[in-house]
Coordinates of C-alpha atoms in Angstrom, one line a residue:
Chain A
D581 CA 7.0 -43.1 -37.9
V582 CA 7.7 -39.9 -36.1
K583 CA 4.7 -38.0 -35.0
V584 CA 2.9 -35.3 -33.0
T585 CA 0.0 -36.7 -31.0
Q586 CA -2.9 -34.6 -29.8
S587 CA -4.9 -36.3 -27.1
S588 CA -8.4 -35.7 -28.5
R589 CA -9.8 -35.3 -32.0
Y590 CA -13.1 -33.9 -30.8
L591 CA -14.1 -32.2 -27.6
V592 CA -17.3 -30.6 -26.4
K593 CA -17.1 -28.4 -23.4
R594 CA -19.4 -26.0 -21.5
T595 CA -18.8 -22.3 -21.2
G596 CA -16.7 -21.5 -18.1
E597 CA -15.1 -24.9 -18.0
K598 CA -11.3 -25.3 -17.7
V599 CA -10.1 -27.2 -20.7
F600 CA -6.8 -28.9 -21.2
L601 CA -5.5 -29.8 -24.7
E602 CA -2.5 -32.1 -24.6
C603 CA 0.3 -32.5 -27.3
V604 CA 3.2 -35.0 -27.3
Q605 CA 6.0 -35.3 -29.8
D606 CA 8.5 -38.1 -30.1
M607 CA 11.1 -36.4 -32.3
D608 CA 13.2 -34.7 -29.6
H609 CA 12.2 -31.3 -31.1
E610 CA 13.1 -28.2 -29.1
N611 CA 10.2 -26.1 -30.3
M612 CA 6.5 -26.6 -29.8
F613 CA 3.6 -24.5 -31.0
W614 CA -0.1 -24.1 -30.5
Y615 CA -2.3 -22.7 -33.3
R616 CA -5.9 -22.3 -33.8
Q617 CA -7.4 -22.5 -37.3
D618 CA -10.6 -20.8 -38.3
P619 CA -12.3 -20.4 -41.7
G620 CA -11.0 -17.4 -43.5
L621 CA -8.4 -16.6 -40.8
G622 CA -5.8 -19.3 -41.5
L623 CA -3.4 -20.5 -38.8
R624 CA -3.0 -18.1 -35.8
L625 CA -0.3 -18.7 -33.3
I626 CA -1.5 -18.8 -29.7
Y627 CA 1.7 -19.7 -27.8
F628 CA 5.0 -21.4 -28.4
S629 CA 7.9 -22.8 -26.5
Y630 CA 11.6 -23.1 -27.3
D631 CA 12.6 -25.1 -24.3
V632 CA 11.3 -26.9 -21.2
K633 CA 9.5 -24.5 -18.8
M634 CA 9.8 -21.7 -21.4
K635 CA 6.9 -20.1 -23.1
E636 CA 6.3 -17.1 -25.4
K637 CA 3.0 -15.4 -26.4
G638 CA 2.0 -15.7 -30.0
D639 CA -0.4 -13.5 -31.8
I640 CA -3.6 -14.4 -29.9
P641 CA -2.7 -15.5 -26.3
E642 CA -5.7 -13.9 -24.6
G643 CA -7.8 -16.5 -22.8
Y644 CA -5.1 -19.2 -23.0
S645 CA -2.1 -20.4 -21.1
V646 CA 0.4 -23.2 -21.7
S647 CA 2.6 -25.6 -19.8
R648 CA 5.8 -27.3 -20.8
E649 CA 7.1 -29.4 -18.0
K650 CA 8.8 -31.9 -20.2
K651 CA 10.5 -31.5 -23.6
E652 CA 8.1 -33.8 -25.4
R653 CA 4.8 -32.4 -24.0
F654 CA 3.1 -29.0 -24.5
S655 CA -0.3 -28.4 -23.0
L656 CA -2.7 -25.7 -23.9
I657 CA -5.1 -24.5 -21.2
L658 CA -8.3 -22.6 -21.7
E659 CA -8.8 -21.1 -18.2
S660 CA -12.5 -20.5 -18.7
A661 CA -13.8 -21.7 -22.0
S662 CA -16.0 -19.3 -24.1
T663 CA -18.0 -19.9 -27.2
N664 CA -15.6 -17.8 -29.3
Q665 CA -12.9 -20.4 -28.5
T666 CA -14.7 -22.9 -30.6
S667 CA -12.1 -23.8 -33.2
M668 CA -9.7 -26.4 -34.6
Y669 CA -6.6 -26.4 -32.4
L670 CA -3.3 -27.6 -34.0
C671 CA -0.1 -28.5 -32.2
A672 CA 3.2 -28.5 -34.0
S673 CA 6.9 -29.1 -33.2
S674 CA 10.2 -28.4 -34.9
F675 CA 13.9 -28.4 -34.5
T676 CA 15.6 -25.0 -33.8
G677 CA 17.2 -25.3 -37.3
P678 CA 20.5 -26.5 -38.8
P679 CA 22.4 -28.5 -37.8
R680 CA 19.8 -30.2 -35.7
G681 CA 17.3 -30.1 -38.5
N682 CA 15.4 -27.9 -40.8
Y683 CA 12.8 -25.3 -39.7
G684 CA 9.8 -27.3 -40.9
Y685 CA 7.0 -28.0 -38.5
T686 CA 5.4 -31.4 -37.9
F687 CA 1.7 -31.0 -37.1
G688 CA -0.6 -33.1 -35.0
S689 CA -4.0 -34.1 -36.4
G690 CA -5.8 -31.4 -34.6
T691 CA -8.5 -31.1 -31.9
R692 CA -11.8 -29.7 -32.9
L693 CA -13.2 -28.0 -29.8
T694 CA -16.8 -26.9 -29.5
V695 CA -17.7 -24.7 -26.5
V696 CA -21.5 -24.7 -25.8
Chain B
G314 CA 7.2 -11.5 -39.6
E315 CA 5.5 -10.0 -42.6
S316 CA 2.5 -11.7 -44.1
V317 CA 2.6 -14.4 -46.7
G318 CA -0.3 -14.6 -49.0
L319 CA -1.8 -16.6 -51.8
H320 CA -3.3 -15.3 -55.0
L321 CA -6.5 -17.5 -55.1
P322 CA -8.5 -19.0 -52.2
T323 CA -9.9 -21.8 -54.5
L324 CA -8.4 -23.5 -57.5
S325 CA -10.4 -26.0 -59.6
V326 CA -8.6 -28.4 -62.0
Q327 CA -9.5 -31.4 -64.1
E328 CA -8.2 -34.7 -62.9
G329 CA -5.1 -35.5 -64.8
D330 CA -4.2 -31.9 -65.5
N331 CA -1.3 -30.1 -63.9
S332 CA -2.1 -27.7 -61.0
I333 CA -0.2 -24.6 -60.1
I334 CA -0.7 -22.9 -56.7
N335 CA 0.8 -19.6 -56.2
C336 CA 2.1 -17.7 -53.1
A337 CA 3.5 -14.2 -52.7
Y338 CA 5.6 -13.2 -49.8
S339 CA 6.7 -9.8 -48.7
N340 CA 9.7 -10.5 -46.4
S341 CA 12.8 -10.3 -48.6
A342 CA 14.9 -11.7 -45.7
S343 CA 13.0 -15.0 -45.8
D344 CA 15.4 -17.8 -46.7
Y345 CA 13.4 -21.0 -46.3
F346 CA 10.0 -21.9 -47.7
I347 CA 7.7 -24.8 -47.2
W348 CA 4.5 -26.1 -48.8
Y349 CA 2.0 -27.9 -46.6
K350 CA -1.0 -29.9 -47.6
Q351 CA -4.0 -30.1 -45.3
E352 CA -6.8 -32.7 -46.1
S353 CA -10.2 -32.3 -44.6
G354 CA -10.2 -33.0 -40.8
K355 CA -6.5 -33.5 -40.6
G356 CA -3.4 -31.5 -39.6
P357 CA -1.1 -29.9 -42.3
Q358 CA 1.5 -32.2 -43.8
F359 CA 4.9 -31.2 -45.1
I360 CA 5.1 -31.6 -48.9
I361 CA 8.3 -30.0 -50.0
D362 CA 10.7 -27.2 -49.0
I363 CA 13.2 -24.9 -50.7
R364 CA 16.0 -22.7 -49.5
S365 CA 16.6 -19.2 -50.9
N366 CA 19.8 -20.3 -52.6
M367 CA 17.7 -22.5 -55.0
D368 CA 15.2 -21.6 -57.7
K369 CA 13.6 -25.0 -58.2
R370 CA 13.2 -28.2 -56.3
Q371 CA 11.4 -31.4 -57.4
G372 CA 9.8 -34.1 -55.4
Q373 CA 7.5 -36.9 -56.4
R374 CA 4.9 -35.3 -58.8
V375 CA 5.5 -31.9 -57.1
T376 CA 7.8 -29.0 -58.0
V377 CA 8.4 -25.8 -56.0
L378 CA 9.6 -22.7 -57.8
L379 CA 11.1 -19.7 -56.1
N380 CA 11.4 -16.3 -57.7
K381 CA 13.2 -14.1 -55.3
T382 CA 13.2 -11.1 -57.6
V383 CA 9.4 -10.8 -57.4
K384 CA 9.1 -12.7 -54.1
H385 CA 6.9 -15.4 -55.5
L386 CA 6.6 -19.1 -54.7
S387 CA 4.7 -21.7 -56.6
L388 CA 3.8 -25.3 -56.1
Q389 CA 3.2 -27.4 -59.2
I390 CA 1.4 -30.7 -59.0
A391 CA 1.7 -33.0 -62.0
A392 CA -1.2 -35.2 -63.2
T393 CA -3.5 -34.1 -60.5
Q394 CA -5.3 -36.9 -58.7
P395 CA -8.5 -37.0 -56.5
G396 CA -6.2 -37.5 -53.5
D397 CA -4.6 -34.1 -54.2
S398 CA -7.8 -32.4 -53.1
A399 CA -6.9 -30.4 -50.1
V400 CA -5.9 -26.9 -48.8
Y401 CA -2.4 -26.0 -49.6
F402 CA -0.4 -23.5 -47.5
C403 CA 2.9 -21.8 -48.1
A404 CA 5.1 -20.9 -45.2
E405 CA 8.2 -18.9 -44.9
I406 CA 10.9 -18.2 -42.3
E407 CA 13.6 -15.7 -41.9
G408 CA 17.1 -16.8 -41.2
G409 CA 17.7 -17.9 -37.6
G410 CA 14.1 -18.9 -37.2
A411 CA 13.5 -16.8 -34.0
D412 CA 10.0 -15.8 -35.1
G413 CA 9.0 -19.1 -36.4
L414 CA 7.1 -19.9 -39.6
T415 CA 4.7 -17.4 -41.2
F416 CA 1.8 -19.1 -43.0
G417 CA -0.4 -18.0 -45.8
K418 CA -4.1 -18.5 -45.5
G419 CA -4.3 -21.4 -48.0
T420 CA -5.6 -22.3 -51.4
H421 CA -8.3 -25.0 -51.6
L422 CA -7.5 -27.3 -54.6
I423 CA -10.7 -28.9 -56.0
I424 CA -10.3 -31.8 -58.4
Q425 CA -13.0 -32.2 -61.0
P426 CA -13.5 -35.7 -62.5

Protein backbone atom coordinates (compact mmCIF):
# COMPACT_ATOMS: atom_id res chain seq x y z
CA ASP A 1 0.00 0.00 0.00
CA VAL A 2 1.55 3.25 -1.12
CA LYS A 3 1.86 5.91 1.48
CA VAL A 4 3.18 9.16 2.83
CA THR A 5 4.62 8.75 6.30
CA GLN A 6 5.04 11.55 8.80
CA SER A 7 7.44 10.72 11.58
CA SER A 8 5.32 11.92 14.50
CA ARG A 9 1.58 12.09 15.14
CA TYR A 10 1.91 14.40 18.14
CA LEU A 11 4.69 16.72 19.24
CA VAL A 12 5.00 19.15 22.11
CA LYS A 13 7.86 21.64 21.90
CA ARG A 14 8.94 24.70 23.83
CA THR A 15 9.05 28.21 22.46
CA GLY A 16 12.39 28.88 20.81
CA GLU A 17 13.21 25.25 20.09
CA LYS A 18 14.28 24.14 16.63
CA VAL A 19 11.73 21.61 15.37
CA PHE A 20 12.08 19.07 12.57
CA LEU A 21 9.06 17.46 10.95
CA GLU A 22 9.93 14.58 8.67
CA CYS A 23 7.98 13.21 5.72
CA VAL A 24 8.78 10.19 3.56
CA GLN A 25 6.91 8.88 0.51
CA ASP A 26 7.37 5.57 -1.27
CA MET A 27 5.61 6.37 -4.55
CA ASP A 28 8.51 7.91 -6.47
CA HIS A 29 6.59 11.19 -6.60
CA GLU A 30 8.42 14.23 -7.88
CA ASN A 31 6.42 16.79 -5.91
CA MET A 32 6.22 17.16 -2.17
CA PHE A 33 4.31 19.71 -0.11
CA TRP A 34 3.97 20.95 3.45
CA TYR A 35 0.67 22.44 4.63
CA ARG A 36 -0.63 23.62 7.94
CA GLN A 37 -4.28 23.23 8.80
CA ASP A 38 -6.08 25.46 11.26
CA PRO A 39 -9.79 25.71 12.11
CA GLY A 40 -11.57 28.10 9.79
CA LEU A 41 -8.48 28.66 7.64
CA GLY A 42 -8.33 25.39 5.76
CA LEU A 43 -5.12 24.11 4.23
CA ARG A 44 -2.38 26.67 3.77
CA LEU A 45 0.71 25.89 1.74
CA ILE A 46 4.00 26.52 3.53
CA TYR A 47 6.61 25.18 1.10
CA PHE A 48 6.78 22.77 -1.78
CA SER A 49 9.40 21.03 -3.85
CA TYR A 50 9.35 19.80 -7.43
CA ASP A 51 12.68 18.02 -7.33
CA VAL A 52 15.57 17.05 -5.13
CA LYS A 53 17.35 20.05 -3.60
CA MET A 54 14.68 22.31 -5.03
CA LYS A 55 12.21 24.32 -2.91
CA GLU A 56 9.62 26.98 -3.47
CA LYS A 57 7.81 29.19 -0.98
CA GLY A 58 4.14 28.70 -0.59
CA ASP A 59 1.64 31.15 0.88
CA ILE A 60 2.95 31.26 4.45
CA PRO A 61 6.70 30.45 4.52
CA GLU A 62 7.67 32.85 7.29
CA GLY A 63 9.23 31.09 10.25
CA TYR A 64 9.77 27.86 8.32
CA SER A 65 12.41 26.29 6.10
CA VAL A 66 12.58 22.98 4.25
CA SER A 67 15.10 20.44 3.07
CA ARG A 68 14.89 17.92 0.29
CA GLU A 69 18.15 16.02 0.01
CA LYS A 70 16.53 12.86 -1.35
CA LYS A 71 13.53 12.40 -3.63
CA GLU A 72 11.54 10.47 -1.06
CA ARG A 73 12.10 12.76 1.93
CA PHE A 74 10.93 16.31 2.59
CA SER A 75 11.63 17.92 5.93
CA LEU A 76 9.97 20.97 7.45
CA ILE A 77 12.02 22.98 9.91
CA LEU A 78 10.77 25.48 12.43
CA GLU A 79 13.91 27.48 13.15
CA SER A 80 12.63 28.91 16.44
CA ALA A 81 9.21 27.58 17.38
CA SER A 82 6.57 30.04 18.50
CA THR A 83 3.12 29.51 19.99
CA ASN A 84 1.43 30.72 16.79
CA GLN A 85 2.96 27.73 15.02
CA THR A 86 0.79 25.39 17.06
CA SER A 87 -1.14 23.58 14.33
CA MET A 88 -1.76 20.39 12.39
CA TYR A 89 0.98 19.93 9.78
CA LEU A 90 0.25 17.85 6.71
CA CYS A 91 2.74 16.53 4.19
CA ALA A 92 1.63 15.52 0.69
CA SER A 93 3.23 14.23 -2.48
CA SER A 94 2.20 13.89 -6.11
CA PHE A 95 3.37 13.18 -9.60
CA THR A 96 4.01 16.10 -11.91
CA GLY A 97 1.03 15.03 -13.97
CA PRO A 98 0.36 12.95 -17.09
CA PRO A 99 1.85 10.70 -18.29
CA ARG A 100 3.55 9.90 -14.97
CA GLY A 101 0.25 10.14 -13.12
CA ASN A 102 -2.58 12.47 -12.26
CA TYR A 103 -2.22 15.63 -10.23
CA GLY A 104 -3.86 14.28 -7.10
CA TYR A 105 -2.01 14.50 -3.81
CA THR A 106 -1.45 11.70 -1.35
CA PHE A 107 -1.42 13.04 2.19
CA GLY A 108 0.25 11.82 5.32
CA SER A 109 -1.69 11.38 8.55
CA GLY A 110 -0.52 14.69 9.92
CA THR A 111 1.54 15.88 12.86
CA ARG A 112 -0.24 17.84 15.56
CA LEU A 113 2.36 20.23 16.94
CA THR A 114 1.83 22.13 20.15
CA VAL A 115 4.30 24.86 21.07
CA VAL A 116 4.20 25.87 24.72
CA GLY B 1 -4.56 30.28 -8.31
CA GLU B 2 -7.95 31.63 -7.57
CA SER B 3 -9.88 30.49 -4.56
CA VAL B 4 -12.11 27.47 -4.42
CA GLY B 5 -14.95 27.66 -1.97
CA LEU B 6 -17.78 25.66 -0.53
CA HIS B 7 -21.35 26.80 -0.03
CA LEU B 8 -21.88 25.43 3.50
CA PRO B 9 -19.41 24.81 6.33
CA THR B 10 -21.63 22.11 7.91
CA LEU B 11 -24.12 19.67 6.41
CA SER B 12 -26.28 17.44 8.59
CA VAL B 13 -28.05 14.43 7.04
CA GLN B 14 -29.99 11.43 8.27
CA GLU B 15 -28.31 8.07 8.06
CA GLY B 16 -29.46 6.35 4.88
CA ASP B 17 -30.24 9.58 3.04
CA ASN B 18 -28.23 10.89 0.13
CA SER B 19 -25.77 13.73 0.78
CA ILE B 20 -24.85 16.47 -1.64
CA ILE B 21 -21.82 18.63 -0.94
CA ASN B 22 -21.26 21.62 -3.15
CA CYS B 23 -18.22 23.54 -4.29
CA ALA B 24 -17.85 26.69 -6.36
CA TYR B 25 -14.64 27.53 -8.14
CA SER B 26 -13.64 30.74 -9.83
CA ASN B 27 -10.73 29.77 -12.08
CA SER B 28 -12.26 28.97 -15.46
CA ALA B 29 -8.92 27.55 -16.60
CA SER B 30 -9.06 24.74 -14.03
CA ASP B 31 -9.28 21.41 -15.78
CA TYR B 32 -8.91 18.81 -13.04
CA PHE B 33 -10.90 18.51 -9.83
CA ILE B 34 -10.66 16.26 -6.80
CA TRP B 35 -12.73 15.53 -3.74
CA TYR B 36 -10.96 14.61 -0.51
CA LYS B 37 -12.36 13.20 2.71
CA GLN B 38 -10.73 13.99 6.03
CA GLU B 39 -11.77 12.07 9.11
CA SER B 40 -11.05 13.42 12.55
CA GLY B 41 -7.35 13.22 13.40
CA LYS B 42 -6.34 11.95 9.98
CA GLY B 43 -4.94 13.36 6.77
CA PRO B 44 -7.18 13.99 3.73
CA GLN B 45 -7.88 10.95 1.57
CA PHE B 46 -8.61 10.97 -2.14
CA ILE B 47 -12.22 10.06 -2.94
CA ILE B 48 -12.82 10.77 -6.60
CA ASP B 49 -11.58 13.02 -9.36
CA ILE B 50 -12.94 14.42 -12.60
CA ARG B 51 -11.43 16.13 -15.62
CA SER B 52 -12.99 19.12 -17.27
CA ASN B 53 -13.89 17.14 -20.39
CA MET B 54 -16.41 15.19 -18.28
CA ASP B 55 -19.68 16.20 -16.61
CA LYS B 56 -20.09 13.24 -14.32
CA ARG B 57 -18.06 10.49 -12.83
CA GLN B 58 -19.20 7.70 -10.55
CA GLY B 59 -17.40 5.70 -7.94
CA GLN B 60 -18.59 3.37 -5.25
CA ARG B 61 -21.53 5.20 -3.62
CA VAL B 62 -20.09 8.54 -4.73
CA THR B 63 -20.73 10.66 -7.79
CA VAL B 64 -19.03 13.88 -8.78
CA LEU B 65 -20.81 16.34 -11.03
CA LEU B 66 -19.09 19.17 -12.84
CA ASN B 67 -20.92 22.13 -14.32
CA LYS B 68 -18.36 24.23 -16.14
CA THR B 69 -20.92 26.80 -17.24
CA VAL B 70 -21.49 27.97 -13.68
CA LYS B 71 -18.17 26.69 -12.32
CA HIS B 72 -19.76 24.36 -9.83
CA LEU B 73 -18.68 20.99 -8.52
CA SER B 74 -20.68 18.66 -6.32
CA LEU B 75 -20.13 15.41 -4.50
CA GLN B 76 -23.07 13.09 -4.01
CA ILE B 77 -22.89 10.30 -1.46
CA ALA B 78 -25.59 7.67 -1.73
CA ALA B 79 -27.13 6.04 1.35
CA THR B 80 -25.00 7.97 3.81
CA GLN B 81 -23.45 5.88 6.57
CA PRO B 82 -21.91 6.83 9.95
CA GLY B 83 -18.46 6.23 8.46
CA ASP B 84 -19.09 9.04 6.00
CA SER B 85 -18.89 11.58 8.80
CA ALA B 86 -15.89 13.75 7.93
CA VAL B 87 -14.81 17.04 6.41
CA TYR B 88 -14.95 17.04 2.63
CA PHE B 89 -12.68 19.25 0.54
CA CYS B 90 -12.82 20.06 -3.11
CA ALA B 91 -9.61 20.93 -4.93
CA GLU B 92 -8.85 22.18 -8.38
CA ILE B 93 -5.82 22.61 -10.58
CA GLU B 94 -5.11 24.47 -13.74
CA GLY B 95 -3.57 22.69 -16.69
CA GLY B 96 0.15 22.03 -16.32
CA GLY B 97 -0.10 21.93 -12.58
CA ALA B 98 2.64 24.47 -11.97
CA ASP B 99 0.78 26.13 -9.11
CA GLY B 100 -0.41 22.93 -7.49
CA LEU B 101 -3.85 22.17 -6.12
CA THR B 102 -6.06 24.89 -4.68
CA PHE B 103 -8.24 23.65 -1.83
CA GLY B 104 -11.60 24.78 -0.55
CA LYS B 105 -12.03 25.23 3.20
CA GLY B 106 -14.16 22.14 3.62
CA THR B 107 -17.68 21.05 4.56
CA HIS B 108 -18.23 19.07 7.73
CA LEU B 109 -20.71 16.27 7.03
CA ILE B 110 -22.58 15.18 10.15
CA ILE B 111 -24.62 11.98 10.11
CA GLN B 112 -27.68 11.82 12.33
CA PRO B 113 -28.92 8.39 13.41
